CSV table of C-alpha atoms and ligand atoms in Angstrom, one decimal:
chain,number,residue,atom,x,y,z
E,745,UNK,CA,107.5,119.8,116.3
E,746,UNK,CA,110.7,119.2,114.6
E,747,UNK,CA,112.8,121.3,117.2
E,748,UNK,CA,110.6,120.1,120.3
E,749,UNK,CA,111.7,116.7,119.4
E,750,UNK,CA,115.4,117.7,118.5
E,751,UNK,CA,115.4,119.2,122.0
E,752,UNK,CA,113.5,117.2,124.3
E,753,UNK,CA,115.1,114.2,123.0
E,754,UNK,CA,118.8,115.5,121.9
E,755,UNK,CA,118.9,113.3,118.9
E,756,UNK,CA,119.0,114.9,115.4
E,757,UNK,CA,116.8,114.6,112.6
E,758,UNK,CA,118.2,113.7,109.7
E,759,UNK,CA,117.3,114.8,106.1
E,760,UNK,CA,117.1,113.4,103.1
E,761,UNK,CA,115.4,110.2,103.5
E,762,UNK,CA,113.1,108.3,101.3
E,763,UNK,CA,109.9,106.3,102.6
E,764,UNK,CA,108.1,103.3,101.7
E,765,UNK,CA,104.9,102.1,104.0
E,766,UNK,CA,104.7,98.7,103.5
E,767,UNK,CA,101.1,97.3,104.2
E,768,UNK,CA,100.8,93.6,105.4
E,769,UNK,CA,102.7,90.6,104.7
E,770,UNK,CA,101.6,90.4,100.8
E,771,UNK,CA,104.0,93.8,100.7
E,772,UNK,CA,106.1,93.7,103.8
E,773,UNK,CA,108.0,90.1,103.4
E,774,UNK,CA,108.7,90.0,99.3
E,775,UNK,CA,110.6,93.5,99.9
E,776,UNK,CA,112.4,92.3,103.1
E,777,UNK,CA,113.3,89.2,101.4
E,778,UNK,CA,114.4,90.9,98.4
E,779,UNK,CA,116.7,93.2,100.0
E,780,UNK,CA,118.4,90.3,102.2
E,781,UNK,CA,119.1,88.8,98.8
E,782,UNK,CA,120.7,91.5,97.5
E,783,UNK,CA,123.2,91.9,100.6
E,784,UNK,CA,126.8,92.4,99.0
E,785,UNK,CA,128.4,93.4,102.3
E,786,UNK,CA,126.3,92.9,105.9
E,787,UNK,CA,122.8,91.8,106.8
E,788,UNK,CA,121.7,93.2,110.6
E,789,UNK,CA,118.4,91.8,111.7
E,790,UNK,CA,116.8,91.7,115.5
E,791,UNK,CA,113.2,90.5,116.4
E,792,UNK,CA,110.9,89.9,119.2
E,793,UNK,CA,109.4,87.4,117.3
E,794,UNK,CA,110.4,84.4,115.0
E,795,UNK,CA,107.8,81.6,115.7
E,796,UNK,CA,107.0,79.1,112.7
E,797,UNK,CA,105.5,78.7,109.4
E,798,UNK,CA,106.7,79.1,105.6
E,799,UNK,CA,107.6,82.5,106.1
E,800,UNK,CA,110.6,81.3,108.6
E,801,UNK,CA,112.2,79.1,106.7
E,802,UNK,CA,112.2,81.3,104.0
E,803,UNK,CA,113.5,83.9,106.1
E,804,UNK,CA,116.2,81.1,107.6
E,805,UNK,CA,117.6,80.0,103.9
E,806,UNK,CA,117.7,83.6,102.8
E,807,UNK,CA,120.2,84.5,106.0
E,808,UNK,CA,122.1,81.3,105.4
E,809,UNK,CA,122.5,81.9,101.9
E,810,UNK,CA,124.0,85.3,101.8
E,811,UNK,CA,126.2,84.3,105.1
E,812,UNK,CA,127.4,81.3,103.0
E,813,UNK,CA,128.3,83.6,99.7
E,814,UNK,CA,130.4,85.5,102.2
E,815,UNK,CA,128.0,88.1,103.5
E,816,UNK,CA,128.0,89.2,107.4
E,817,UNK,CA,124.8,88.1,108.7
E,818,UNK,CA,124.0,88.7,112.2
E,819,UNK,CA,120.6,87.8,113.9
E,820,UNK,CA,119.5,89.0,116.8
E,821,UNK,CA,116.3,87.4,118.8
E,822,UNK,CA,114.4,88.0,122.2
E,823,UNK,CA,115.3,85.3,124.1
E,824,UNK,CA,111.7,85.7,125.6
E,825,UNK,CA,110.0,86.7,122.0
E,826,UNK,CA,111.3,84.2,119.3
E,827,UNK,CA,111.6,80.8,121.9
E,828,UNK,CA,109.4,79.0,119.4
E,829,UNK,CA,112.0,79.2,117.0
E,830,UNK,CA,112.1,75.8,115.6
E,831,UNK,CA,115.8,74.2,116.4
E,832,UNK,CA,116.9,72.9,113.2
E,833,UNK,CA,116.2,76.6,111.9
E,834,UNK,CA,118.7,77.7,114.2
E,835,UNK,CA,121.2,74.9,113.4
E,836,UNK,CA,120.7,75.5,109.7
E,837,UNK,CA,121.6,79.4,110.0
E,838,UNK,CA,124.6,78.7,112.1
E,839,UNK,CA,126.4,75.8,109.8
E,840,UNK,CA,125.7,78.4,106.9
E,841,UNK,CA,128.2,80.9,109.3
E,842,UNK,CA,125.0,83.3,110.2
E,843,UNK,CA,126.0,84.2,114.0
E,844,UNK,CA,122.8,84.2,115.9
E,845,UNK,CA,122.7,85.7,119.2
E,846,UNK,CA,120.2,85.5,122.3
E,847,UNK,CA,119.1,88.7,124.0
E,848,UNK,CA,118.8,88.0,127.3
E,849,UNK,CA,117.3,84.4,127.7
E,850,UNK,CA,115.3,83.9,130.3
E,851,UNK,CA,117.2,80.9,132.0
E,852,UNK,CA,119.8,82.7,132.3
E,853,UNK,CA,118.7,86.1,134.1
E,854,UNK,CA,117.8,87.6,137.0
E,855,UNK,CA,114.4,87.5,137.8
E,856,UNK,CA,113.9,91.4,137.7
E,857,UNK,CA,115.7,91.4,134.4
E,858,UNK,CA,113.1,88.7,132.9
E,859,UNK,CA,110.9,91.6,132.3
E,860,UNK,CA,112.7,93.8,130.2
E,861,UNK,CA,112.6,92.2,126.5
E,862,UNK,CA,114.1,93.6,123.2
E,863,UNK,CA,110.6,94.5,121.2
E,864,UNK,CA,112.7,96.6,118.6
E,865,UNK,CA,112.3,95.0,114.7
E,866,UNK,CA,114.9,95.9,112.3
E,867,UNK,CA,116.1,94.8,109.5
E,868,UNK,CA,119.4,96.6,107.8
E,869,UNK,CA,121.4,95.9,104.4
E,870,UNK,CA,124.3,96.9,103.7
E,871,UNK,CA,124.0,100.1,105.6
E,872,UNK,CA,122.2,101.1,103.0
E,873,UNK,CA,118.6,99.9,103.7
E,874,UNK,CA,116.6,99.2,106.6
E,875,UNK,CA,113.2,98.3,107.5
E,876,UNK,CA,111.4,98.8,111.0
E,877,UNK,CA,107.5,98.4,112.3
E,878,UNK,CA,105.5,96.3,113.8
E,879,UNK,CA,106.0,92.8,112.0
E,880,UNK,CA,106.9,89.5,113.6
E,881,UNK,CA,108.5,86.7,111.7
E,882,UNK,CA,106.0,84.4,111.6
E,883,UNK,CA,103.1,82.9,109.4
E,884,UNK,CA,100.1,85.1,111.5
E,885,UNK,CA,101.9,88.1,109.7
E,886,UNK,CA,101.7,86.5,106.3
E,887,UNK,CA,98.9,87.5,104.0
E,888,UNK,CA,96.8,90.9,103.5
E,889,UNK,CA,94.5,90.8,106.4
E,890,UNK,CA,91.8,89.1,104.6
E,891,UNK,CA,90.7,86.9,107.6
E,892,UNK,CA,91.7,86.6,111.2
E,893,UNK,CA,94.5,84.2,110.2
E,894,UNK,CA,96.3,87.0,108.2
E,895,UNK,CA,97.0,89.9,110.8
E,896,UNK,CA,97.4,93.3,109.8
E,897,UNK,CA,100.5,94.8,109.9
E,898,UNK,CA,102.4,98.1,108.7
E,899,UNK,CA,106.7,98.3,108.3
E,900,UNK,CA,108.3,101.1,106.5
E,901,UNK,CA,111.3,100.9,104.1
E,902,UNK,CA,114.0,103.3,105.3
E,903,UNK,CA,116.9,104.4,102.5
E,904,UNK,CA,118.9,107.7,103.5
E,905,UNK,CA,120.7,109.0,107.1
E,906,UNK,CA,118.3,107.8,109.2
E,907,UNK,CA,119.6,104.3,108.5
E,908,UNK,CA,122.3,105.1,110.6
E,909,UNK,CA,119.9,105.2,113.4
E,910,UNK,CA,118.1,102.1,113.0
E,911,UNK,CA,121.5,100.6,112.6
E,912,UNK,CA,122.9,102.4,116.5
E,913,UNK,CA,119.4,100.4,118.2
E,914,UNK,CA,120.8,97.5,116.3
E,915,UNK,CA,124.6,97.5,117.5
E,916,UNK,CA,123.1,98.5,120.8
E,917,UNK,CA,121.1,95.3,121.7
E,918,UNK,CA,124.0,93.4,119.6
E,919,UNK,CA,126.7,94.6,121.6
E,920,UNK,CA,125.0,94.0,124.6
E,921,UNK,CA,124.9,90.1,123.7
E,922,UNK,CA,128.1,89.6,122.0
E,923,UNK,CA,130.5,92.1,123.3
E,924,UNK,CA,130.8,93.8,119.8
E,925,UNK,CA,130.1,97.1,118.2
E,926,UNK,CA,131.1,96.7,114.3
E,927,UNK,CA,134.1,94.8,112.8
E,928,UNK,CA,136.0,94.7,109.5
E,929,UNK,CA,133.0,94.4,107.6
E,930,UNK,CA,131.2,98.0,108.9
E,931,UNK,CA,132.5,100.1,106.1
E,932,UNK,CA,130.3,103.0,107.6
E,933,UNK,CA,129.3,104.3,104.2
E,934,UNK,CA,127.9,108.0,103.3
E,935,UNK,CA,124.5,108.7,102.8
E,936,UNK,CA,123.2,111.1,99.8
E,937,UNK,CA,119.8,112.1,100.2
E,938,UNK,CA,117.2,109.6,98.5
E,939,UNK,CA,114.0,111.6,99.5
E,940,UNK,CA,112.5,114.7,101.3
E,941,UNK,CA,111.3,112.8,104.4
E,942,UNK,CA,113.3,114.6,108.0
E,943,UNK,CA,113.2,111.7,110.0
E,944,UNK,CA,114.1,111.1,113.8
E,945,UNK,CA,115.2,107.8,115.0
E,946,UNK,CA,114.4,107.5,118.8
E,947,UNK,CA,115.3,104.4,121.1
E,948,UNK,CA,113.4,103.1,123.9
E,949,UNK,CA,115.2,101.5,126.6
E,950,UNK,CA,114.4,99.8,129.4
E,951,UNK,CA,115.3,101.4,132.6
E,952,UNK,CA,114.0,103.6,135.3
E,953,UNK,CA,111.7,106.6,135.2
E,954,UNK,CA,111.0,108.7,132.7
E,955,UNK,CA,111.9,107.6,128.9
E,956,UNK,CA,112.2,109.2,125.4
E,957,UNK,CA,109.6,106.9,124.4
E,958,UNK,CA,107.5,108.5,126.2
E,959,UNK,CA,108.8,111.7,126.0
E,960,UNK,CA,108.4,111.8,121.8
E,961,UNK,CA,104.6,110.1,122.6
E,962,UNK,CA,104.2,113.2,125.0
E,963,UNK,CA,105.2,115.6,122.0
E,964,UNK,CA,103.3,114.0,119.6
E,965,UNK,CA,100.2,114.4,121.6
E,966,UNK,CA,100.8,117.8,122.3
E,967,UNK,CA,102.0,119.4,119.4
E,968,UNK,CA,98.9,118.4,117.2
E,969,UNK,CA,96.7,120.8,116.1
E,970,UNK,CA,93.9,119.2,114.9
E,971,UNK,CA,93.9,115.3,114.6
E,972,UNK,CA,95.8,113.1,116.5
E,973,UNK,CA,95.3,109.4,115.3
E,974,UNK,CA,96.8,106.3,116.9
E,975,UNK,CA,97.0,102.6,115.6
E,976,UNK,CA,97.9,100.2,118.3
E,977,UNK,CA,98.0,96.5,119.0
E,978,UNK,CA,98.1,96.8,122.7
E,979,UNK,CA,96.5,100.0,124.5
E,980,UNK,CA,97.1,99.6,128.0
E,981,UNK,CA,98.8,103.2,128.9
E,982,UNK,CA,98.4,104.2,132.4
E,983,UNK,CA,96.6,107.2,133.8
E,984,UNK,CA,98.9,110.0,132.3
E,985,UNK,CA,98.8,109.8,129.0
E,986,UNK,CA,95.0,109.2,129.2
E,987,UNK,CA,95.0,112.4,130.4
E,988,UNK,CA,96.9,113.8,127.7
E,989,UNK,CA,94.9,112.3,125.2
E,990,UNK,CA,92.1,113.8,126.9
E,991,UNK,CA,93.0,117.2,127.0
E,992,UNK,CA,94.0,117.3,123.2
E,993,UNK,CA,90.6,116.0,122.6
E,994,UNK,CA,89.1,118.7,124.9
E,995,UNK,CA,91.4,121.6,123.3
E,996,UNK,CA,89.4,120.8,119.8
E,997,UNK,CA,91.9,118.1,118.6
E,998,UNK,CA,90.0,115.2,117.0
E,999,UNK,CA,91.4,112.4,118.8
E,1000,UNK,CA,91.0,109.2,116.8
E,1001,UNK,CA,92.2,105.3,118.2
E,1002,UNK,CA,92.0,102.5,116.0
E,1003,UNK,CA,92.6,99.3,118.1
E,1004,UNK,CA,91.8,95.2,118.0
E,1005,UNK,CA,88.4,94.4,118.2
E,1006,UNK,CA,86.8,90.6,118.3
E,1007,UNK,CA,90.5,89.1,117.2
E,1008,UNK,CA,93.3,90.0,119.9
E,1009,UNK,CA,96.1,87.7,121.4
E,1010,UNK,CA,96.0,89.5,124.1
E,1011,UNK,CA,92.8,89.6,125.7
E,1012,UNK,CA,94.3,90.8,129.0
E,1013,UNK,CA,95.8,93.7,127.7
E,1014,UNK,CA,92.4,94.6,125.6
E,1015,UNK,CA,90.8,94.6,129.1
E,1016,UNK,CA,93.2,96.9,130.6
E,1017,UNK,CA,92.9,99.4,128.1
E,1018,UNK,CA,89.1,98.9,128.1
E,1019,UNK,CA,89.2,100.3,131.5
E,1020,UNK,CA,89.5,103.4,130.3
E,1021,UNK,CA,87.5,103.5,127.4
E,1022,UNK,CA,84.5,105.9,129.7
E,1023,UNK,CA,86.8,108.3,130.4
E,1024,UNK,CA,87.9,108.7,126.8
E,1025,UNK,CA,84.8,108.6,125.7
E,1026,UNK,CA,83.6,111.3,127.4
E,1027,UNK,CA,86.3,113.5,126.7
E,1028,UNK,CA,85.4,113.1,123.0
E,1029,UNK,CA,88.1,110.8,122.1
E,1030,UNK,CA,86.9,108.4,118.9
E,1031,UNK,CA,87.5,104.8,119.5
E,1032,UNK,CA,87.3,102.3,116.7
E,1033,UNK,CA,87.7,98.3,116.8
E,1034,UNK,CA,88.9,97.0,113.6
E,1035,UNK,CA,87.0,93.7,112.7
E,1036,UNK,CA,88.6,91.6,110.1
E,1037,UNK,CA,91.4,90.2,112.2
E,1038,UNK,CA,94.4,91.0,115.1
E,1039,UNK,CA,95.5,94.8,114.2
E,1040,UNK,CA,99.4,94.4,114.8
E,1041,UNK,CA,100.1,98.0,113.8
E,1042,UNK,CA,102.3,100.4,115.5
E,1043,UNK,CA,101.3,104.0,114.2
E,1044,UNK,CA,100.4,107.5,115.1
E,1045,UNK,CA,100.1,110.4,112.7
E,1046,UNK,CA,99.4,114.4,113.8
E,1047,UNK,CA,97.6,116.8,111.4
E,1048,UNK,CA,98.0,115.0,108.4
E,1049,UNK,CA,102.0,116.5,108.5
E,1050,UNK,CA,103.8,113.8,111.4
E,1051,UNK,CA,104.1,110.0,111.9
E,1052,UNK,CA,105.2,107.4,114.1
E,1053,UNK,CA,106.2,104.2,113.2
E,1054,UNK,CA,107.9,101.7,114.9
E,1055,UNK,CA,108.3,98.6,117.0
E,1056,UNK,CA,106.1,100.9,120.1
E,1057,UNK,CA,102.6,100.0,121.5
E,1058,UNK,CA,100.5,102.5,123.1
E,1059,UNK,CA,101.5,100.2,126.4
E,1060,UNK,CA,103.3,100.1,129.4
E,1061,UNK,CA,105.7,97.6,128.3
E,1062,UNK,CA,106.6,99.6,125.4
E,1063,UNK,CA,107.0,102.7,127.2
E,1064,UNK,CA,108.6,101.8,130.0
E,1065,UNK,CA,110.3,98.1,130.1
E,1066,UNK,CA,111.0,97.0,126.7
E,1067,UNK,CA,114.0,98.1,123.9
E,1068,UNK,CA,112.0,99.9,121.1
E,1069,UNK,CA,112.4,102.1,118.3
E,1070,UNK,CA,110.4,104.5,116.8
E,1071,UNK,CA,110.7,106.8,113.5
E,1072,UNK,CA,109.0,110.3,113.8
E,1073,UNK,CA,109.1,111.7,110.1
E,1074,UNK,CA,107.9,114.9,108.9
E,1075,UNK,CA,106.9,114.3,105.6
E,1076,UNK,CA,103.1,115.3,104.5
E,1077,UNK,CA,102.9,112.6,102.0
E,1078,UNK,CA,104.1,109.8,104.0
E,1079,UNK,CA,101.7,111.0,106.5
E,1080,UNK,CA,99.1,110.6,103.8
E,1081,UNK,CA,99.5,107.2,103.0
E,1082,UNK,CA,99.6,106.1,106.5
E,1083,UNK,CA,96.2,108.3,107.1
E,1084,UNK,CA,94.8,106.6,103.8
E,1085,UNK,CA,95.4,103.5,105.3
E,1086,UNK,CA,93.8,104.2,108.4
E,1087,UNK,CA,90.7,105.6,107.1
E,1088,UNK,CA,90.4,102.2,105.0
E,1089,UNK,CA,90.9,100.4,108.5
E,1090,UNK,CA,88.5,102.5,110.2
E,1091,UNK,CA,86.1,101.9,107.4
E,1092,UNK,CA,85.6,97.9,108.5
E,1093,UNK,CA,86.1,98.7,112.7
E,1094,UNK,CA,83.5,99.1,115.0
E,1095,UNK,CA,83.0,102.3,116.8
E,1096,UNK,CA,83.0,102.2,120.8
E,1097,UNK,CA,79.7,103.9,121.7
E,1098,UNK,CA,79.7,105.9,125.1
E,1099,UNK,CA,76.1,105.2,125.7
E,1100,UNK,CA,76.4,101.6,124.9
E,1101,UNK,CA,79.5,101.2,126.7
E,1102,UNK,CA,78.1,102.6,129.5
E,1103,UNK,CA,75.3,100.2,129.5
E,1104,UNK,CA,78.3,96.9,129.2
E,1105,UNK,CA,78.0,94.0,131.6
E,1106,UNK,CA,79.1,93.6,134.9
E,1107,UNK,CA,81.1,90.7,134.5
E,1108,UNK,CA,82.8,92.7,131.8
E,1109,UNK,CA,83.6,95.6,134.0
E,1110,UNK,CA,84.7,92.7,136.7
E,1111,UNK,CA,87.2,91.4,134.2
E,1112,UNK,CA,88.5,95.0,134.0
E,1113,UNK,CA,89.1,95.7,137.4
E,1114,UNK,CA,90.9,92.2,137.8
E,1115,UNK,CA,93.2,92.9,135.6
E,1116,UNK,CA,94.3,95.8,136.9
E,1117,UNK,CA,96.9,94.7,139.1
E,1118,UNK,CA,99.1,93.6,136.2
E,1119,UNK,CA,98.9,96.4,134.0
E,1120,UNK,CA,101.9,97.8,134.5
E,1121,UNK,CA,103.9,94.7,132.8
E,1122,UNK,CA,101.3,94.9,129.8
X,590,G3P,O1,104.8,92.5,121.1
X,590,G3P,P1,104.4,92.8,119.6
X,590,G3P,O2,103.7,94.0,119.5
X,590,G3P,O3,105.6,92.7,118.7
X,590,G3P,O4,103.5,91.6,119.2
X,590,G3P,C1,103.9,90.3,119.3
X,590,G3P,C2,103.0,89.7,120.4
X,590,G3P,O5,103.7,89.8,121.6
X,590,G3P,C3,102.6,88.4,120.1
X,590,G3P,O6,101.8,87.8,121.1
């Protein structure tokens, strides 16, 4: 898989890396936080979304902090994503010196570029540390997905080479707004290995045609074995990679989804995927609805030896419009953890029925089919 990747792609993997998954707010935040009060040198961090709550403010006086003890802090937010950012955050950050930058606000574009939004998450320190996954900055992503106020969410802790790569899909989307690679505080520091994980670090951009993202999703799919297990908040994919999830189920892959179930923001995009939930089904794909609250996870792990995890739904919009980045590590006991975890998700979902599903309502099949039109911006 390793070389497939390496090839198909033409981005390295890097060695020597050390992983920590990072389950829910109750682990994600403290460790984030922690790290951004360490920062001696640089703090990088870019989101979709900062909306409100304890958690931003916290977030906010952390950044100013460490920008007014001298630190570079640099913070980068979707100008679609984080609106909701509440104002005097902002103006608290920036009289502390933290230089906050807009990717492409929608006032100010195009309408055709309106669409394409930077989904990546990252967070880096240092150049020494980074941290990338699903996670939002905001109070739904607090907690340990107790009830549907606390949504469940995975991030992974990154130290070794394949910072480096987390910190290229930050200077990217940085450059892009402020005209900027790096400056005199980039001291482009060595890594020594701090682990065994091999780790790739793929981009997603948006453009036209065919993308890595989809590309490493592809490889993923067709390199497993025997199981093949995807976490995602939004499953909308179109018609293709259904069909390649369908023929690794029918090649004697157990094919496994774990997705929202009663709690989802985005109903619309529940509905698309629905759509194809018969034909799945009758290819002998498993799908499972997770019950306790929104599942915000980004995830996908191949015969208990291969993961995914990133800023990525199993979605149109991730695969084909938005920025996005992904790690693939090879690493069986990273792999583990992240299958641990999804065995104790799938332990309080639902399973999808095909008999039962068969049998569902016409209005609900109506509210498939009408969504249909729009899927391709889901
Ligand atoms: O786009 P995600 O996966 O980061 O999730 C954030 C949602 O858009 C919130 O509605």
């Amino acid at each position: 898989m390793r070389r497939r990747l390496e090839r198909l792609i033409g981005i390295a993997a890097t060695e020597g890396n050390a992983l920590v998954a990072l389950r829910n707010g109750d682990e994600i935040f403290p460790r984030m936080l922690e790290s951004v009060r360490s920062a001696e040198h640089t703090v990088d961090m870019m989101t979709f979304v900062y909306w409100k709550g304890d958690i931003a403010r916290q977030f906010a006086r952390a950044l100013a902090e460490r920008a007014r003890a001298g630190v570079r802090v640099r913070l980068l937010l979707d100008g679609f994503g984080s609106r909701t950012i509440e104002k005097d955050l902002l103006e608290h950050m920036r009289e502390a010196g933290v230089r906050v930058a807009w990717f492409r606000q929608p006032v100010a574009l195009s309408p055709l570029k309106q669409n394409h939004r930077c989904h990546r998450k990252a967070l880096l320190v240092d150049e020494r540390v980074a941290f990338t996954g699903g996670v939002g900055i905001a109070e739904e992503w607090c907690g340990d997905a107790r009830d549907e106020h606390e949504w469940r969410d995975t991030h992974v802790e990154v130290r070794g080479p394949a910072v480096d790569g987390i910190a290229a899909a930050f200077a990217q989307n940085w450059a892009e707004c402020c005209g900027e690679l790096f400056d005199a505080r980039d001291r482009f520091t060595e890594h020594r290995p701090q682990g065994d994980a091999v780790v790739q670090v793929v981009r997603g951009s948006a453009g036209f045609g065919w993308q890595d993202m989809q590309t490493l999703i592809q490889v993923m799919i067709e390199s497993a074995e025997e199981r093949f297990r995807l976490t995602t908040a939004y499953f909308a994919p179109d018609a293709y990679f259904i069909g390649l999830l369908c023929d690794a189920s029918r090649r004697g892959v157990e094919v496994e989804i774990l997705l929202p179930g009663p709690y989802t923001d985005k109903r619309v995009c529940q509905l698309a995927g629905q759509h194809f939930y018969e034909d799945l089904l009758a290819c002998g794909v498993k799908i499972h609805q997770y019950q306790p609250t929104m599942m915000h996870a980004k995830i996908i792990t191949v015969d208990a030896t291969a993961a995914l995890i990133g800023s990525t739904n199993f979605n149109r919009r991730s695969l084909e419009h938005d920025e996005e980045i992904m790690l693939a590590v090879l690493d069986e006991e990273f792999t583990a953890t992240l299958d641990a975890h999804f065995d104790e998700d799938v332990a309080v979902s639902e399973p999808i029925r095909e008999g039962r599903w068969r049998r569902r309502s016409l209005l609900q099949r109506a509210r498939e089919k009408a969504v249909l039109p729009v899927r391709r911006f889901l």
